[in-house]
Coordinates of C-alpha atoms in Angstrom, one line a residue:
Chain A
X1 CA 18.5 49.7 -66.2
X2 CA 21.1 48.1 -63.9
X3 CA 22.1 44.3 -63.4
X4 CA 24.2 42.3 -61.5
X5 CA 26.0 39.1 -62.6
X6 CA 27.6 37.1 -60.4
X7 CA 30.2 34.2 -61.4
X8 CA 30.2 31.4 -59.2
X9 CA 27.0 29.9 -58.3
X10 CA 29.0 27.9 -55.6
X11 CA 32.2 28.6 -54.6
X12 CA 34.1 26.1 -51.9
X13 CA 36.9 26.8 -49.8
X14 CA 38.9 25.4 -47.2
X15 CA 38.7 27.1 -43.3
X16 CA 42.1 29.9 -43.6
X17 CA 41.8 30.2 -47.4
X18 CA 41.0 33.5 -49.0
X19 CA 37.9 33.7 -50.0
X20 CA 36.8 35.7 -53.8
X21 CA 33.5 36.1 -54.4
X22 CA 33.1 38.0 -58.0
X23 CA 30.8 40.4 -59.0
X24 CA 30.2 42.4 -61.8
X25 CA 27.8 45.0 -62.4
X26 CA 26.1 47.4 -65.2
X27 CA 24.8 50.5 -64.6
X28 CA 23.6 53.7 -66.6
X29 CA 24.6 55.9 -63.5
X30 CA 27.3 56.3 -61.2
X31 CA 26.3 52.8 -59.0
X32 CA 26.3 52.3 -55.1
X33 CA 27.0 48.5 -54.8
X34 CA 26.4 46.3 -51.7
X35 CA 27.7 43.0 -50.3
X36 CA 24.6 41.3 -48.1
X37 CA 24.8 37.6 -46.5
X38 CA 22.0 35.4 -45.9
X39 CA 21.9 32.8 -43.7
X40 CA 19.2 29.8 -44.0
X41 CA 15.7 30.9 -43.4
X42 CA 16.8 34.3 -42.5
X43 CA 16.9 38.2 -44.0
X44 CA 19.7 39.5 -45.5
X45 CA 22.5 41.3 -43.5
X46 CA 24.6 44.2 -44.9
X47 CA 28.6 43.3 -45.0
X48 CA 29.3 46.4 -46.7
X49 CA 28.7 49.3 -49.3
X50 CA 30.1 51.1 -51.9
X51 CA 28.5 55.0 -51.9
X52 CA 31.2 56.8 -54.1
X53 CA 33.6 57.3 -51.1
X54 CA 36.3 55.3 -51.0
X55 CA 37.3 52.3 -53.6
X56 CA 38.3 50.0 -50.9
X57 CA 35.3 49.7 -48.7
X58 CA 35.8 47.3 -45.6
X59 CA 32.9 45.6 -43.7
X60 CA 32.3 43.6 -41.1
X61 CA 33.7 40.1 -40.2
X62 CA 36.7 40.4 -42.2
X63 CA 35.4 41.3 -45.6
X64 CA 36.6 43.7 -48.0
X65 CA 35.6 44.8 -51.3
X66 CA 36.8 46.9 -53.9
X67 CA 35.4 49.3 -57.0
X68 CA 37.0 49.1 -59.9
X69 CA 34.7 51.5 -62.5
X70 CA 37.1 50.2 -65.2
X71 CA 36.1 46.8 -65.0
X72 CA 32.7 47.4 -63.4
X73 CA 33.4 45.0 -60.6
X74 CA 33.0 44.8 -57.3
X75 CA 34.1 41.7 -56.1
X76 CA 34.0 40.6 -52.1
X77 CA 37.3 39.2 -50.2
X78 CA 38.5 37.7 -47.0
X79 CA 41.9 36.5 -46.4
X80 CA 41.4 34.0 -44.1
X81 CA 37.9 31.9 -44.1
X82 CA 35.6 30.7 -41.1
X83 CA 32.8 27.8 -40.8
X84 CA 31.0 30.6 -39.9
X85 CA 31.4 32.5 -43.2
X86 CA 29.5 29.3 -44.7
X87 CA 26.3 30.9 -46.1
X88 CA 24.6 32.7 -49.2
X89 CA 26.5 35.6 -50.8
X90 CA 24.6 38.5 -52.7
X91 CA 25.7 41.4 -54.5
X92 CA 23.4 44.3 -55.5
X93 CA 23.5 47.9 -56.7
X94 CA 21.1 51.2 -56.4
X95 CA 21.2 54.1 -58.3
X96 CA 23.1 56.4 -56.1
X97 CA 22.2 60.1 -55.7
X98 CA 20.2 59.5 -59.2
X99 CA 17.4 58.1 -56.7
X100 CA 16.1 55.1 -58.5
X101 CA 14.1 55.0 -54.7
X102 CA 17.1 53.2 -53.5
X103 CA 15.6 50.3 -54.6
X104 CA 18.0 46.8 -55.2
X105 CA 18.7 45.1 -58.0
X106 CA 20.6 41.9 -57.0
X107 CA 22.5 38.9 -58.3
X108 CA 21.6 35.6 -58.1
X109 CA 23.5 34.8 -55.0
X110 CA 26.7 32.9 -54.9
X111 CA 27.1 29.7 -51.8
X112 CA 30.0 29.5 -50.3
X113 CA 30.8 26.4 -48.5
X114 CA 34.0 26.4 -45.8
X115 CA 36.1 22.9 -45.4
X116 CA 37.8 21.5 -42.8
Chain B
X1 CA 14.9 49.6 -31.6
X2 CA 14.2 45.7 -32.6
X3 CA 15.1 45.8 -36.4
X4 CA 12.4 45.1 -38.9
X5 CA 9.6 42.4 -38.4
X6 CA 7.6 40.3 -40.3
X7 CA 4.7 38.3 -39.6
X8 CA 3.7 35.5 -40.2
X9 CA 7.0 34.1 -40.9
X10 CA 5.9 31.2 -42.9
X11 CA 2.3 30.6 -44.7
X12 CA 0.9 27.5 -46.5
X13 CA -2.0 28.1 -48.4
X14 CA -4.1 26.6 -51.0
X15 CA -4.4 27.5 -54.4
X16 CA -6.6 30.1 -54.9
X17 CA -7.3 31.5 -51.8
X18 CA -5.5 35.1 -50.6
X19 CA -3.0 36.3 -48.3
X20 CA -1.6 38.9 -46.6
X21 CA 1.6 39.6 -44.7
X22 CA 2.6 42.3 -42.5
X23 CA 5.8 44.3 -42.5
X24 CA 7.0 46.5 -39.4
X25 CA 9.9 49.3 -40.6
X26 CA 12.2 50.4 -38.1
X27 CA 10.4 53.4 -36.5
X28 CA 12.3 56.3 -37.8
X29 CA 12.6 55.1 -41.7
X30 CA 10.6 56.4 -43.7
X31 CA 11.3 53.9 -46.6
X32 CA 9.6 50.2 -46.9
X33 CA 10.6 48.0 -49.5
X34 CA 9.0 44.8 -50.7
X35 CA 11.0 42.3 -52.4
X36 CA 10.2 38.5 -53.5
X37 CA 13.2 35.7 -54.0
X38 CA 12.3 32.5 -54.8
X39 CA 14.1 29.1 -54.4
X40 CA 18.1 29.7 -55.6
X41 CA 17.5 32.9 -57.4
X42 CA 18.6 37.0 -55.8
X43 CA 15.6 39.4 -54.0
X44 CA 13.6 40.7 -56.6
X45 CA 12.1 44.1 -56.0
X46 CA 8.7 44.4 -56.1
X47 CA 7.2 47.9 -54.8
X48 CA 8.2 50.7 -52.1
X49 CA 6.6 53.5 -49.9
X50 CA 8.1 56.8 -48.7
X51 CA 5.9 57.7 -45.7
X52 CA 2.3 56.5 -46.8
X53 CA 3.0 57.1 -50.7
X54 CA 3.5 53.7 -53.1
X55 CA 6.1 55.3 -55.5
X56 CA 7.0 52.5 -57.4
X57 CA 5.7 48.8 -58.2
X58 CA 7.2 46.6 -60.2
X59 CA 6.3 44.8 -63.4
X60 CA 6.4 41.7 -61.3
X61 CA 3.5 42.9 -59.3
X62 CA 0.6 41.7 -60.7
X63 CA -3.0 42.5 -60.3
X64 CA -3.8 40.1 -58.1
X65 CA -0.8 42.0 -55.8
X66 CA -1.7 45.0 -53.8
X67 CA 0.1 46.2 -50.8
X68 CA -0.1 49.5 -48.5
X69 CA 1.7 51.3 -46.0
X70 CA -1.9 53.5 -44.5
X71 CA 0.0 55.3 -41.6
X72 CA 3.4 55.3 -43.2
X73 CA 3.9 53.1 -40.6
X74 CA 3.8 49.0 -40.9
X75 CA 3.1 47.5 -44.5
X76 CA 0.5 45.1 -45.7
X77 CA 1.1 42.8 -48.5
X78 CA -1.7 41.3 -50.1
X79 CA -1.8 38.3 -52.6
X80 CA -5.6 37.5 -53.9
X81 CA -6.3 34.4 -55.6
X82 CA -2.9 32.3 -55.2
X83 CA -1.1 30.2 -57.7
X84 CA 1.6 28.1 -56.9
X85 CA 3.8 30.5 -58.8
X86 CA 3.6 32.9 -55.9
X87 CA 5.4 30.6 -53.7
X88 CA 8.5 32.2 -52.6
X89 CA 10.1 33.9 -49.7
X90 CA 8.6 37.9 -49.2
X91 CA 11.2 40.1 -48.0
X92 CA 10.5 43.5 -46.6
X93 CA 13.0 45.9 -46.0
X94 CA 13.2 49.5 -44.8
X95 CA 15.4 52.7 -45.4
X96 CA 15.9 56.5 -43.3
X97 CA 15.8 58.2 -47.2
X98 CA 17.9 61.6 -46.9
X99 CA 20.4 60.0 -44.3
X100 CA 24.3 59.2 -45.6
X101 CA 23.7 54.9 -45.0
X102 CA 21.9 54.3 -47.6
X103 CA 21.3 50.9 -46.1
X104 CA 18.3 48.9 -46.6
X105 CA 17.3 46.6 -43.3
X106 CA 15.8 43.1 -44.0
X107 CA 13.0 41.6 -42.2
X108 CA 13.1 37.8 -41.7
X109 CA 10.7 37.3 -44.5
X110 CA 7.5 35.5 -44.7
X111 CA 7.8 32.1 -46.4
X112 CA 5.0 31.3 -48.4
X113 CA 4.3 28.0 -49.8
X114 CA 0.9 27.6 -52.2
X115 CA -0.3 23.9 -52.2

């Protein structure tokens, strides 16, 4: 069984602060682990994924994330925050090459708000 | 390519009566996922097809649930006798299995709202 816990139910940050957005994640198998965004009354878009490639995995707009298998984290970064980055924040995992399907286990999304 | 559709995108209904949704994959993936999140809470998976094959459904999918993928093309979604419980957001997503991306694409969802 996998899970995903995500500390932080809101998280606020002023525009050109870093932004940290924690995750942490349990799996019975070697993990991939993805960062997706939603904004309001839309889908969820992929900012980036982990597949047992490199630790440091970069994404789109800015954001980077790292595995850490020692600490079972895979929290999501950007050094310098937008208005635009104001939205929901998920973090999920798959089984990797195990199969599983492929299928997503998510956290409970984390709202990030950017200040003026 | 236009990314993965849904339709309708939002559906009030009353209490007992049933609904389906459609879900329109990406033309070349082979995978179609079916996920539900409701109000302040992650996607929750619920059932997915490779080609025309349901391979898994989740606990969460109860009997009054059924969904199919007939072609291996688009996906129906099918709730019979609706409780307010059921109101969430539906999410389908799709997958090219056997590819390096491993990405799932989301639809827009389907809002549903049980009165």
């Amino acid at each position: 069984a996998q899970s995903v816990t995500q500390l932080g139910s809101h998280v606020s940050v002023s525009e050109g602060a870093l932004v940290l957005l924690r995750c942490n994640y349990s799996s019975s198998v070697p993990p991939y682990l993805f960062w997706y965004v939603q904004y309001p009354n839309q889908g969820l878009q992929l900012l980036l994924k982990y597949t047992s490639a490199a630790t440091l995995v970069k994404g789109i707009n800015g954001f980077e994330a790292e595995f850490k298998k020692s600490e079972t984290s895979f929290h999501l970064t950007k050094p310098s925050a937008h208005m635009s980055d104001a939205a929901e924040y998920f973090c999920a995992v798959s089984e990797g090459l195990t199969g599983g399907g492929n299928k997503l286990t998510f956290g409970t999304g984390t709202q990030l708000k950017v200040e003026l | 390519d236009t990314g993965v559709s849904q339709n309708p995108r939002h559906k009030i209904t009353k209490r007992g009566q049933n609904v389906t949704f459609r879900c329109d994959p990406i033309s070349e993936h082979n995978r179609l996922y079916w996920y539900r999140q409701t109000l302040g809470q992650g996607p929750e998976f619920l059932t997915y097809f490779q080609n025309e094959a349901q391979l898994e459904k989740s606990r969460l999918l109860s009997d009054r649930f059924s969904a199919e993928r007939p072609k291996g093309s688009f996906s129906t979604l099918e709730i019979q006798r609706t409780e307010q419980g059921d109101s969430a957001m539906y999410l389908c997503a799709s997958l090219r299995s056997g590819g390096l991306s491993y990405e799932q694409y989301f639809g827009p969802g389907t809002r549903l709202t049980v009165t």
